[in-house]
Short mmCIF file of C-alpha atoms in Angstrom, two decimals:
data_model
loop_
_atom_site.label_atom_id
_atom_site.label_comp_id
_atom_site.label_asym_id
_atom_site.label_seq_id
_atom_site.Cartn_x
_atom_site.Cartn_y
_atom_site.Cartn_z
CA UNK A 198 28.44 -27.42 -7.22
CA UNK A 199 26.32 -25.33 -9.52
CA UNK A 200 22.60 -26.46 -9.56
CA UNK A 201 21.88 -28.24 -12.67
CA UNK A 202 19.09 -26.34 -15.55
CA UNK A 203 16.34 -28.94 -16.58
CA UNK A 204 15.09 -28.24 -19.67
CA UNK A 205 11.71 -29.09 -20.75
CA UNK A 206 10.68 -30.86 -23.50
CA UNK A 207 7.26 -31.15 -23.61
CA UNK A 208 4.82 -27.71 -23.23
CA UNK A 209 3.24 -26.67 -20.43
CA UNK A 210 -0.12 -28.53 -19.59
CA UNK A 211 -1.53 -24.70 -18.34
CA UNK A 212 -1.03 -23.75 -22.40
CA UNK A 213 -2.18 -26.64 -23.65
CA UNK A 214 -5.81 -26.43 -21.51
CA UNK A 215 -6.15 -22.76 -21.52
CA UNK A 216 -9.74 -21.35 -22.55
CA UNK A 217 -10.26 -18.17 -24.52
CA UNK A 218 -11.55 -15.48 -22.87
CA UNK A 219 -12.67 -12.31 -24.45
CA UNK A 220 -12.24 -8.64 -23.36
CA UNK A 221 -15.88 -8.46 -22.12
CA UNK A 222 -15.56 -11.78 -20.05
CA UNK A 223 -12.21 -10.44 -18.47
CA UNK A 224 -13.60 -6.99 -17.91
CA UNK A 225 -16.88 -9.12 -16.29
CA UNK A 226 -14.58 -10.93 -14.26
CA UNK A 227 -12.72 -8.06 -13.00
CA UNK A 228 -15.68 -5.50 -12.28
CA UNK A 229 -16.88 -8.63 -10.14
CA UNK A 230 -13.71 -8.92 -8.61
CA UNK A 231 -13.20 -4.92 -8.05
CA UNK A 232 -16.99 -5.18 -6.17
CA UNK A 233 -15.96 -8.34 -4.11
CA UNK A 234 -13.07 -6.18 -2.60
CA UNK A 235 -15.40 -2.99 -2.29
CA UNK A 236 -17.91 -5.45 -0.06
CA UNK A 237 -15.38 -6.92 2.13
CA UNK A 238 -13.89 -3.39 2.75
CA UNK A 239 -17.37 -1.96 3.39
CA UNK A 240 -17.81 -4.97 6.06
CA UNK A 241 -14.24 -4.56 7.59
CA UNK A 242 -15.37 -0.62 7.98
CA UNK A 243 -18.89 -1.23 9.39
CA UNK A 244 -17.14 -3.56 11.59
CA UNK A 245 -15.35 -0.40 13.04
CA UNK A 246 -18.76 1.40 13.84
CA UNK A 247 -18.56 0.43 17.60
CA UNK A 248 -15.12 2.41 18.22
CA UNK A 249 -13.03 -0.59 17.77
CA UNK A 250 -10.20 0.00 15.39
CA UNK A 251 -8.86 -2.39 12.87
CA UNK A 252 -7.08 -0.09 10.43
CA UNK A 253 -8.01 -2.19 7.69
CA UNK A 254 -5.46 -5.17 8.88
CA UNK A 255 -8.43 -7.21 10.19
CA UNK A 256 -6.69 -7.18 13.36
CA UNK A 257 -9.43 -5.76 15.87
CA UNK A 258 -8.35 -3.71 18.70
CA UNK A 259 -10.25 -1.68 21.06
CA UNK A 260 -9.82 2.15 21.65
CA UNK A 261 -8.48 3.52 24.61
CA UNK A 262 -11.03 4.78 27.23
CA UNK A 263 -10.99 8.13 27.83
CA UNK A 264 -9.51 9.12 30.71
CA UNK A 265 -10.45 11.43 33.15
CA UNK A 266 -9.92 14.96 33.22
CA UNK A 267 -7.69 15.84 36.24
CA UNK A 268 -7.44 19.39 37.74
CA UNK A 269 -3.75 19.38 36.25
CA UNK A 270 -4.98 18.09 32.86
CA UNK A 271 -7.37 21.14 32.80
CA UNK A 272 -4.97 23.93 33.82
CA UNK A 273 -2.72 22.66 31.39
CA UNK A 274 -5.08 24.11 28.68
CA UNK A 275 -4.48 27.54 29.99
CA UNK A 276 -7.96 28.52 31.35
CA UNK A 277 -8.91 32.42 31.61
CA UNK A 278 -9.25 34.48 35.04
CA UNK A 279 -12.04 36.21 34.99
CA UNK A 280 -12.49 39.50 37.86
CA UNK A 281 -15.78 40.15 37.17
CA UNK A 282 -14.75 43.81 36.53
CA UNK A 283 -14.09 43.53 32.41
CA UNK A 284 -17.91 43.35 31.30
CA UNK A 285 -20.26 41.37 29.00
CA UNK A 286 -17.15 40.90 26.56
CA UNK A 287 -14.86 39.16 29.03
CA UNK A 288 -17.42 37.14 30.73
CA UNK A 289 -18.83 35.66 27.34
CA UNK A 290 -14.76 35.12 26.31
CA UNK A 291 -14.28 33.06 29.17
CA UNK A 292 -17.21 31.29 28.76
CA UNK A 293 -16.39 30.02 25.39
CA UNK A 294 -12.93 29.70 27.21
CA UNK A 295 -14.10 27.28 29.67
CA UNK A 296 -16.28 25.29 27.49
CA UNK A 297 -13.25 24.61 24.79
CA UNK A 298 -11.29 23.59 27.64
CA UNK A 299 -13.97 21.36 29.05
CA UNK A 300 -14.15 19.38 25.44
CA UNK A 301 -9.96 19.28 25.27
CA UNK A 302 -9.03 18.46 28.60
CA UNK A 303 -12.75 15.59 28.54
CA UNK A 304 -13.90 17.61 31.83
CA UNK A 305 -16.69 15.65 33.12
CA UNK A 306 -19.68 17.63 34.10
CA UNK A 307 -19.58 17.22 37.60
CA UNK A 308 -15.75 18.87 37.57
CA UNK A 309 -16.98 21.62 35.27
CA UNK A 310 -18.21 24.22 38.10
CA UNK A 311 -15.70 22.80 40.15
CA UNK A 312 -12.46 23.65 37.71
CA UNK A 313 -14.22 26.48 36.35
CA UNK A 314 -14.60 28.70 39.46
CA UNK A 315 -10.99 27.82 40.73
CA UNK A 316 -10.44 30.48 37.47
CA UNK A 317 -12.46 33.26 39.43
CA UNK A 318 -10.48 35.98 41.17
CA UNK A 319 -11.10 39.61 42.83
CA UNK A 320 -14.71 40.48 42.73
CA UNK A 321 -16.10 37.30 41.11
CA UNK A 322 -14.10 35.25 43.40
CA UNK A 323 -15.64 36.96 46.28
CA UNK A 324 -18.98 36.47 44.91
CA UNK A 325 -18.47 32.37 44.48
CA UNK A 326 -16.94 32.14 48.34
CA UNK A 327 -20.40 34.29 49.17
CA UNK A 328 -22.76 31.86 47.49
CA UNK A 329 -20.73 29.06 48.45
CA UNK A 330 -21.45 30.14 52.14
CA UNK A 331 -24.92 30.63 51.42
CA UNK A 332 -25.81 27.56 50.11
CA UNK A 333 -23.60 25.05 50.98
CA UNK A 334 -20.41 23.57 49.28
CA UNK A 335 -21.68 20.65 47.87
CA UNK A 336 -25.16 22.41 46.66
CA UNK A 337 -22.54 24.91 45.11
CA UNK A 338 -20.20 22.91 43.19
CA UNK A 339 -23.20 20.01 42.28
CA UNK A 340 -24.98 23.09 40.26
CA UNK A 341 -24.60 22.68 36.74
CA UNK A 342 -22.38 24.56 34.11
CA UNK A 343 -25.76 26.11 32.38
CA UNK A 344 -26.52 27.05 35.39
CA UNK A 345 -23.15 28.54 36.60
CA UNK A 346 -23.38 30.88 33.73
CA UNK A 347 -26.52 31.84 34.09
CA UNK A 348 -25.82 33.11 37.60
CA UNK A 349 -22.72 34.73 36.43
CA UNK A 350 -24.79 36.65 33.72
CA UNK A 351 -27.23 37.49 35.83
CA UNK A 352 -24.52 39.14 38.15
CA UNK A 353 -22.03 40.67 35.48
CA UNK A 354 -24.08 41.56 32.69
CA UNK A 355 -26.43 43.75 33.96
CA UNK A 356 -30.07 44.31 31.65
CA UNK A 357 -28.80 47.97 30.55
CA UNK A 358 -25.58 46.72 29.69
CA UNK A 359 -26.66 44.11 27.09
CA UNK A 360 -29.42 46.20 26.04
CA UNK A 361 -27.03 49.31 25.53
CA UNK A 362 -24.87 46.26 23.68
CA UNK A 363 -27.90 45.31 21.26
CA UNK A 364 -28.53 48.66 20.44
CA UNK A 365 -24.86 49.10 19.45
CA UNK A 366 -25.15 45.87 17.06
CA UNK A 367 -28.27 46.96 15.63
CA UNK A 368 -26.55 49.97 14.62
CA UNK A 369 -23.83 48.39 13.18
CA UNK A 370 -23.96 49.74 9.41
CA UNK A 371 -22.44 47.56 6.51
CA UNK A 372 -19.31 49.54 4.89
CA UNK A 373 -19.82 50.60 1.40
CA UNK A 374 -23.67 51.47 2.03
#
């Protein structure tokens, strides 16, 4: 059977009871409305602060933790060899190399010397299995990465070399002057 129409013969008590309202009261009403859902999304976001994520479905969920970087994880990143033959250029390169790699791959610090010197080969590798020897392997790989890189300078970028290296900078001229 078809369903049956109803029709109605009295108006609608809504019509009948509805108030006036003027453009300024409406426009009131919806600024305060417009700020009302500016708050709550202000809270939902603040709410988000402590690295939970909600997305804005106020359906919390927490992030991942980070896991840690493996020696796989960090040679998947690519990392430079350095010889210790190439010079002031190569060894700042892989410096900035190794440090990129360390924020990718979330190396923690006590890995860092660790990963990094597994990069060495040839003369510089020679060098680390020297100092290792000297000083013991856990003294060598607990050493920071500052301090790594210091030591490496110290070795591979001789004074005369970085001077002869400033000069050339401060020498640079501008073209066109």
């Amino acid at each position: 059977m078809a369903p049956r129409r109803t029709i109605r013969s009295t108006a609608d008590q809504e019509t009948v009871n509805a108030t006036t309202v003027t453009n300024a009261q409406l426009q009131t009403m919806i600024d305060q409305g417009v700020t009302a859902a500016l708050a709550a999304r202000d809270a939902l976001r603040s709410t988000n602060g402590d690295d939970s994520h909600n997305s804005g479905t106020c359906v919390r969920r927490t992030e991942r933790a980070a896991r840690e970087c493996t020696y796989t994880d960090f040679l998947k990143c690519q990392p430079l060899p350095f010889k210790g033959t190439e010079g002031v250029a190569s060894l700042s390169q892989w410096c900035e190399r190794m440090e990129t790699i360390f924020h990718i791959s979330n190396c923690t610090a006590e890995n860092q010397v660790k990963f990094a010197t597994c990069t060495l080969h040839s003369v510089a590798l020679t060098w680390w299995n020297t100092h290792v020897q000297i000083v013991v392997h856990e003294a060598a790989y607990g050493m920071s990465w500052k301090t790594l890189m210091k030591m490496m300078t110290d070795k591979y970028c001789p004074r005369n070399e970085i001077r002869k290296l400033e000069m050339e900078i401060w020498e640079l001229k501008v073209k066109g002057t």
